[in-house]
mmCIF file of C-alpha atoms in Angstrom:
data_model
loop_
_atom_site.group_PDB
_atom_site.id
_atom_site.type_symbol
_atom_site.label_atom_id
_atom_site.label_comp_id
_atom_site.label_asym_id
_atom_site.label_seq_id
_atom_site.Cartn_x
_atom_site.Cartn_y
_atom_site.Cartn_z
ATOM 1 C CA MET A 1 41.093 39.357 -27.392
ATOM 2 C CA ASP A 2 38.503 41.737 -25.893
ATOM 3 C CA TRP A 3 39.126 41.027 -22.204
ATOM 4 C CA SER A 4 36.408 43.419 -21.071
ATOM 5 C CA ARG A 5 33.784 41.569 -23.105
ATOM 6 C CA ALA A 6 35.079 38.167 -21.975
ATOM 7 C CA LYS A 7 34.917 39.346 -18.336
ATOM 8 C CA SER A 8 31.323 40.456 -18.830
ATOM 9 C CA ILE A 9 30.322 37.127 -20.378
ATOM 10 C CA LEU A 10 32.014 35.267 -17.511
ATOM 11 C CA ILE A 11 30.153 37.335 -14.864
ATOM 12 C CA ALA A 12 26.894 36.812 -16.667
ATOM 13 C CA THR A 13 27.523 33.063 -16.864
ATOM 14 C CA PHE A 14 28.243 32.865 -13.135
ATOM 15 C CA PHE A 15 25.144 34.913 -12.399
ATOM 16 C CA ILE A 16 22.926 32.570 -14.447
ATOM 17 C CA LEU A 17 24.569 29.531 -12.774
ATOM 18 C CA ASP A 18 23.922 31.069 -9.384
ATOM 19 C CA LEU A 19 20.275 31.624 -10.215
ATOM 20 C CA PHE A 20 19.964 28.043 -11.459
ATOM 21 C CA LEU A 21 21.548 26.566 -8.315
ATOM 22 C CA GLY A 22 19.412 28.823 -6.184
ATOM 23 C CA LEU A 23 16.266 27.630 -7.926
ATOM 24 C CA GLN A 24 17.294 23.978 -7.515
ATOM 25 C CA LEU A 25 17.994 24.529 -3.786
ATOM 26 C CA SER A 26 14.565 26.242 -3.364
ATOM 27 C CA GLN A 27 12.782 23.367 -5.110
ATOM 28 C CA MET A 28 14.594 20.831 -2.927
ATOM 29 C CA MET A 29 13.679 22.777 0.261
ATOM 30 C CA GLN A 30 10.016 22.958 -0.878
ATOM 31 C CA THR A 31 9.962 19.188 -1.444
ATOM 32 C CA GLN A 32 11.473 18.563 1.995
ATOM 33 C CA SER A 33 9.063 20.959 3.531
ATOM 34 C CA LYS A 34 6.155 19.110 1.948
ATOM 35 C CA ILE A 35 7.410 15.805 3.327
ATOM 36 C CA ILE A 36 7.726 17.336 6.813
ATOM 37 C CA ARG A 37 4.210 18.760 6.607
ATOM 38 C CA GLU A 38 2.827 15.399 5.502
ATOM 39 C CA ASP A 39 4.576 13.575 8.367
ATOM 40 C CA GLN A 40 3.335 16.133 10.878
ATOM 41 C CA ILE A 41 -0.194 16.628 9.665
ATOM 42 C CA ASN A 42 -2.716 16.544 12.521
ATOM 43 C CA ARG A 43 -6.370 15.658 12.925
ATOM 44 C CA LYS A 44 -7.524 19.264 12.715
ATOM 45 C CA GLN A 45 -5.810 19.750 9.375
ATOM 46 C CA ILE A 46 -7.408 16.572 8.021
ATOM 47 C CA ASP A 47 -10.846 17.698 9.202
ATOM 48 C CA GLN A 48 -10.296 21.072 7.498
ATOM 49 C CA LEU A 49 -9.255 19.423 4.230
ATOM 50 C CA LEU A 50 -12.277 17.118 4.293
ATOM 51 C CA ASP A 51 -14.547 20.129 4.818
ATOM 52 C CA GLN A 52 -12.950 21.930 1.880
ATOM 53 C CA VAL A 53 -13.646 19.062 -0.539
ATOM 54 C CA HIS A 54 -17.061 18.265 1.073
ATOM 55 C CA VAL A 55 -16.051 14.687 1.979
ATOM 56 C CA ASN A 56 -17.024 12.771 5.057
ATOM 57 C CA ALA A 57 -14.795 10.199 6.814
ATOM 58 C CA ARG A 58 -15.309 7.969 9.809
ATOM 59 C CA LEU A 59 -12.034 9.192 11.355
ATOM 60 C CA ASP A 60 -12.830 8.183 14.908
ATOM 61 C CA GLN A 61 -13.426 4.617 13.776
ATOM 62 C CA LEU A 62 -10.438 4.537 11.376
ATOM 63 C CA GLU A 63 -7.983 5.893 13.952
ATOM 64 C CA LYS A 64 -8.842 3.126 16.403
ATOM 65 C CA LYS A 65 -7.643 0.420 14.005
ATOM 66 C CA ASP A 66 -4.152 -1.072 14.076
ATOM 67 C CA TYR A 67 -2.258 -0.731 10.871
ATOM 68 C CA PRO A 68 1.061 -2.356 9.960
ATOM 69 C CA GLY A 69 3.987 0.080 10.252
ATOM 70 C CA GLN A 70 6.901 -1.856 8.699
ATOM 71 C CA LEU A 71 6.328 -3.560 5.366
ATOM 72 C CA THR A 72 8.318 -5.653 2.909
ATOM 73 C CA VAL A 73 8.602 -5.105 -0.802
ATOM 74 C CA TYR A 74 8.832 -8.454 -2.591
ATOM 75 C CA LYS A 75 9.756 -9.766 -6.013
ATOM 76 C CA ALA A 76 7.526 -12.652 -7.044
ATOM 77 C CA MET A 77 6.432 -14.858 -9.940
ATOM 78 C CA ILE A 78 3.036 -16.131 -11.063
ATOM 79 C CA SER A 79 2.480 -19.801 -10.190
ATOM 80 C CA GLU A 80 1.928 -22.161 -13.085
ATOM 81 C CA LEU A 81 -0.812 -24.840 -13.233
ATOM 82 C CA GLY A 82 -1.018 -27.819 -15.618
ATOM 83 C CA ASN A 83 -3.974 -29.635 -17.160
ATOM 84 C CA PRO A 84 -6.933 -29.293 -16.822
ATOM 85 C CA TRP A 85 -6.168 -25.634 -16.089
ATOM 86 C CA VAL A 86 -6.108 -23.258 -19.104
ATOM 87 C CA LYS A 87 -3.761 -20.266 -19.024
ATOM 88 C CA GLU A 88 -5.213 -16.845 -19.774
ATOM 89 C CA LYS A 89 -3.494 -13.791 -21.283
ATOM 90 C CA GLN A 90 -3.110 -11.949 -17.983
ATOM 91 C CA GLY A 91 -1.324 -14.922 -16.447
ATOM 92 C CA SER A 92 -4.244 -16.403 -14.513
ATOM 93 C CA TYR A 93 -5.511 -19.987 -14.974
ATOM 94 C CA ILE A 94 -9.104 -21.096 -15.422
ATOM 95 C CA GLN A 95 -10.904 -24.387 -15.123
ATOM 96 C CA THR A 96 -14.563 -24.872 -16.159
ATOM 97 C CA PHE A 97 -16.959 -27.616 -15.155
ATOM 98 C CA SER A 98 -19.747 -28.942 -17.353
ATOM 99 C CA PRO A 99 -21.919 -30.118 -15.703
ATOM 100 C CA GLY A 100 -21.250 -27.922 -12.676
ATOM 101 C CA LEU A 101 -19.335 -29.309 -9.714
ATOM 102 C CA PRO A 102 -21.883 -29.689 -6.811
ATOM 103 C CA PHE A 103 -21.174 -28.737 -3.208
ATOM 104 C CA GLN A 104 -23.345 -28.943 -0.100
ATOM 105 C CA ASN A 105 -22.244 -26.096 2.103
ATOM 106 C CA GLU A 106 -19.345 -23.714 2.793
ATOM 107 C CA GLN A 107 -17.238 -26.395 4.412
ATOM 108 C CA ASP A 108 -17.751 -28.669 1.411
ATOM 109 C CA LEU A 109 -16.861 -25.816 -0.990
ATOM 110 C CA THR A 110 -13.642 -25.187 0.912
ATOM 111 C CA ARG A 111 -12.817 -28.918 0.763
ATOM 112 C CA ILE A 112 -13.246 -28.952 -3.012
ATOM 113 C CA LEU A 113 -11.139 -25.874 -3.521
ATOM 114 C CA ASN A 114 -8.333 -27.413 -1.467
ATOM 115 C CA GLN A 115 -8.497 -30.421 -3.722
ATOM 116 C CA GLN A 116 -8.491 -28.426 -6.907
ATOM 117 C CA ILE A 117 -5.906 -25.773 -6.045
ATOM 118 C CA PRO A 118 -2.597 -26.994 -4.537
ATOM 119 C CA PHE A 119 -1.884 -23.649 -2.789
ATOM 120 C CA PHE A 120 -5.388 -22.709 -1.666
ATOM 121 C CA GLN A 121 -4.165 -22.426 1.932
ATOM 122 C CA ASP A 122 -2.561 -19.110 0.902
ATOM 123 C CA PHE A 123 -5.939 -17.565 0.276
ATOM 124 C CA ARG A 124 -8.638 -16.106 2.546
ATOM 125 C CA TYR A 125 -12.272 -15.377 1.767
ATOM 126 C CA PHE A 126 -12.775 -11.707 0.897
ATOM 127 C CA LYS A 127 -16.372 -10.703 1.388
ATOM 128 C CA ALA A 128 -16.127 -7.241 -0.187
ATOM 129 C CA PHE A 129 -15.172 -8.690 -3.599
ATOM 130 C CA SER A 130 -17.735 -11.524 -3.395
ATOM 131 C CA SER A 131 -21.392 -11.931 -4.333
ATOM 132 C CA ASP A 132 -23.995 -14.663 -4.588
ATOM 133 C CA LYS A 133 -22.698 -15.646 -7.969
ATOM 134 C CA LYS A 134 -18.981 -15.342 -7.278
ATOM 135 C CA ARG A 135 -16.835 -16.125 -4.274
ATOM 136 C CA VAL A 136 -13.480 -14.382 -4.130
ATOM 137 C CA TYR A 137 -10.503 -15.466 -2.053
ATOM 138 C CA VAL A 138 -7.492 -13.156 -1.835
ATOM 139 C CA GLN A 139 -3.932 -14.334 -1.378
ATOM 140 C CA VAL A 140 -2.376 -13.224 1.971
ATOM 141 C CA VAL A 141 1.239 -12.178 2.324
ATOM 142 C CA ASP A 142 2.585 -11.319 5.822
ATOM 143 C CA GLN A 143 -1.056 -11.191 7.037
ATOM 144 C CA ILE A 144 -1.795 -8.537 4.389
ATOM 145 C CA PRO A 145 -4.146 -9.136 1.417
ATOM 146 C CA LEU A 146 -2.557 -9.178 -2.082
ATOM 147 C CA PHE A 147 -5.312 -7.773 -4.311
ATOM 148 C CA ASN A 148 -3.933 -9.264 -7.558
ATOM 149 C CA GLY A 149 -3.592 -12.754 -6.124
ATOM 150 C CA LYS A 150 -7.082 -14.178 -6.217
ATOM 151 C CA VAL A 151 -9.265 -17.218 -6.520
ATOM 152 C CA GLU A 152 -12.589 -16.499 -8.208
ATOM 153 C CA VAL A 153 -15.244 -19.203 -7.921
ATOM 154 C CA HIS A 154 -18.173 -18.737 -10.290
ATOM 155 C CA LEU A 155 -21.327 -20.288 -8.908
ATOM 156 C CA ASN A 156 -24.795 -21.283 -10.114
ATOM 157 C CA GLY A 157 -26.686 -22.065 -7.006
ATOM 158 C CA LYS A 158 -24.894 -24.976 -5.307
ATOM 159 C CA GLN A 159 -22.727 -25.784 -8.273
ATOM 160 C CA ILE A 160 -19.269 -24.554 -9.287
ATOM 161 C CA GLU A 161 -19.177 -23.534 -12.960
ATOM 162 C CA ALA A 162 -15.619 -22.206 -13.116
ATOM 163 C CA ILE A 163 -12.558 -21.465 -11.023
ATOM 164 C CA ARG A 164 -10.039 -18.745 -11.912
ATOM 165 C CA VAL A 165 -6.709 -18.585 -10.095
ATOM 166 C CA LEU A 166 -3.872 -16.088 -9.974
ATOM 167 C CA HIS A 167 -1.228 -16.939 -7.367
ATOM 168 C CA PHE A 168 2.239 -15.535 -6.656
ATOM 169 C CA ASN A 169 5.171 -17.603 -5.438
ATOM 170 C CA HIS A 170 9.000 -17.528 -5.109
ATOM 171 C CA LEU A 171 8.661 -14.433 -2.966
ATOM 172 C CA GLU A 172 12.054 -12.709 -2.676
ATOM 173 C CA LYS A 173 12.529 -9.860 -0.180
ATOM 174 C CA LEU A 174 13.854 -6.714 -1.894
ATOM 175 C CA SER A 175 13.589 -4.135 0.869
ATOM 176 C CA SER A 176 11.818 -3.091 4.059
ATOM 177 C CA VAL A 177 9.783 0.126 4.041
ATOM 178 C CA SER A 178 7.981 2.143 6.666
ATOM 179 C CA ALA A 179 4.343 2.746 5.887
ATOM 180 C CA VAL A 180 3.151 6.340 6.130
ATOM 181 C CA ASN A 181 0.508 6.803 8.798
ATOM 182 C CA LEU A 182 -3.231 7.108 8.240
ATOM 183 C CA ARG A 183 -3.317 10.901 8.297
ATOM 184 C CA THR A 184 -0.505 11.207 5.776
ATOM 185 C CA ALA A 185 -2.225 8.696 3.494
ATOM 186 C CA LEU A 186 -5.508 10.617 3.827
ATOM 187 C CA TYR A 187 -3.712 13.865 3.030
ATOM 188 C CA ARG A 188 -2.297 12.363 -0.168
ATOM 189 C CA LEU A 189 -5.660 10.931 -1.119
ATOM 190 C CA ILE A 190 -7.522 14.197 -0.507
ATOM 191 C CA THR A 191 -5.003 16.361 -2.384
ATOM 192 C CA ASN A 192 -4.645 13.975 -5.349
ATOM 193 C CA TRP A 193 -8.245 12.881 -6.019
ATOM 194 C CA GLU A 194 -11.320 14.764 -7.226
ATOM 195 C CA PHE A 195 -14.217 13.671 -5.022
ATOM 196 C CA ASN A 196 -17.877 14.041 -5.624
ATOM 197 C CA ASN A 197 -19.592 16.210 -3.032
ATOM 198 C CA ASN A 198 -20.842 14.487 0.154
ATOM 199 C CA THR A 199 -18.741 11.384 -0.548
ATOM 200 C CA THR A 200 -17.953 9.210 2.490
ATOM 201 C CA ILE A 201 -14.693 7.420 3.188
ATOM 202 C CA ASN A 202 -16.027 4.301 4.878
ATOM 203 C CA ASP A 203 -12.919 2.267 5.585
ATOM 204 C CA ALA A 204 -9.141 2.161 5.212
ATOM 205 C CA ASN A 205 -6.430 -0.464 5.377
ATOM 206 C CA ILE A 206 -3.217 -1.675 3.715
ATOM 207 C CA ALA A 207 -2.899 -4.230 0.929
ATOM 208 C CA TYR A 208 -0.302 -5.394 -1.580
ATOM 209 C CA ARG A 209 -0.646 -4.892 -5.332
ATOM 210 C CA SER A 210 1.590 -6.500 -7.912
ATOM 211 C CA LYS A 211 3.271 -4.489 -10.679
ATOM 212 C CA LEU A 212 4.945 -6.165 -13.619
ATOM 213 C CA TYR A 213 8.708 -5.842 -13.264
ATOM 214 C CA ASN A 214 10.205 -8.080 -15.942
ATOM 215 C CA SER A 215 7.831 -9.211 -18.692
ATOM 216 C CA VAL A 216 10.422 -11.632 -20.140
ATOM 217 C CA ASN A 217 10.810 -13.598 -16.914
ATOM 218 C CA ASN A 218 7.259 -12.861 -15.713
ATOM 219 C CA GLU A 219 8.594 -11.199 -12.545
ATOM 220 C CA HIS A 220 6.394 -8.928 -10.491
ATOM 221 C CA ILE A 221 6.979 -6.474 -7.625
ATOM 222 C CA LEU A 222 4.582 -6.617 -4.669
ATOM 223 C CA LEU A 223 4.122 -3.065 -3.370
ATOM 224 C CA PRO A 224 2.162 -1.936 -0.298
ATOM 225 C CA TYR A 225 -0.745 0.433 -0.776
ATOM 226 C CA TRP A 226 -3.214 2.193 1.426
ATOM 227 C CA TYR A 227 -6.720 1.510 0.195
ATOM 228 C CA PHE A 228 -9.800 3.508 1.061
ATOM 229 C CA GLU A 229 -13.383 2.321 0.583
ATOM 230 C CA VAL A 230 -15.331 5.132 -1.122
ATOM 231 C CA GLY A 231 -18.761 4.185 -2.346
ATOM 232 C CA SER A 232 -18.444 1.137 -4.658
ATOM 233 C CA ASP A 233 -14.714 1.613 -5.217
ATOM 234 C CA TYR A 234 -11.372 1.213 -3.504
ATOM 235 C CA LEU A 235 -9.052 4.206 -3.930
ATOM 236 C CA LEU A 236 -5.376 3.203 -3.613
ATOM 237 C CA ILE A 237 -2.209 5.187 -3.000
ATOM 238 C CA GLN A 238 1.257 3.871 -2.265
ATOM 239 C CA ALA A 239 1.931 3.350 1.424
ATOM 240 C CA ASN A 240 5.687 4.053 1.413
ATOM 241 C CA ASN A 241 7.363 7.475 1.578
ATOM 242 C CA ARG A 242 8.398 7.266 -2.042
ATOM 243 C CA GLY A 243 4.739 7.200 -3.051
ATOM 244 C CA GLN A 244 4.129 10.861 -2.235
ATOM 245 C CA ASN A 245 4.056 11.892 -5.888
ATOM 246 C CA GLU A 246 2.152 8.814 -7.107
ATOM 247 C CA GLY A 247 -1.397 9.193 -8.441
ATOM 248 C CA VAL A 248 -4.441 7.577 -6.931
ATOM 249 C CA GLU A 249 -5.645 4.305 -8.477
ATOM 250 C CA LYS A 250 -9.273 3.204 -8.484
ATOM 251 C CA ILE A 251 -10.525 -0.376 -8.573
ATOM 252 C CA PRO A 252 -14.178 -1.383 -8.373
ATOM 253 C CA ILE A 253 -15.053 -3.466 -5.255
ATOM 254 C CA LYS A 254 -17.526 -5.580 -7.204
ATOM 255 C CA GLN A 255 -15.333 -6.424 -10.178
ATOM 256 C CA GLY A 256 -17.838 -7.553 -12.790
ATOM 257 C CA ASN A 257 -19.445 -10.066 -10.455
ATOM 258 C CA GLU A 258 -22.710 -10.218 -12.307
#
């Protein structure tokens, strides 16, 4: 055996392994450094980032608001409804009325919805999603809106033409997570989204969104998101620390109302 050659190969192997481990350590330290920078980002840095991307934000107004700090991740299932409700592909249920179901005022409309929907008490009116032709009520979980859980009431004047319902039940707590603060959420948004010039971030808050977890058993995961009102859209990014590498999601505020 050529011991000299074997020794050289062994040294080269250890050298390559050392380089590999060094690279891995460097990447890990960079990731940790990024997390620390996110957690410690200050108002001046946010202002500078906004200037760089030519975006305005009502920061004084946003920083005065109270945001939930500790949040729960839930597993849930879509509630089922029987006749006369018709199940749709996405799991929601719809009921149509011909002729339309008349109502006199807002109080009367609420009374009818309580009669038609057994769990309507879980929903709250959401003005941003609503219009003259469609009233939208969003399910509330732990005082936080769940954007996927909705009641959509299609109107023609003072008549109800159709009601669409998507409701989540059997909520099972999976874990508790700490929500990143407003400045960290803004940092993630600014660095992960391509804004148009002179865009304004009008509002910010936290909501749940459901993600399909098990299609066989129709199980969903309810995850907390920061959402920012930008023009006619909400831009969403995960609110927990694990969401730092997640992309930004966009949903229209007026979701096909007309």
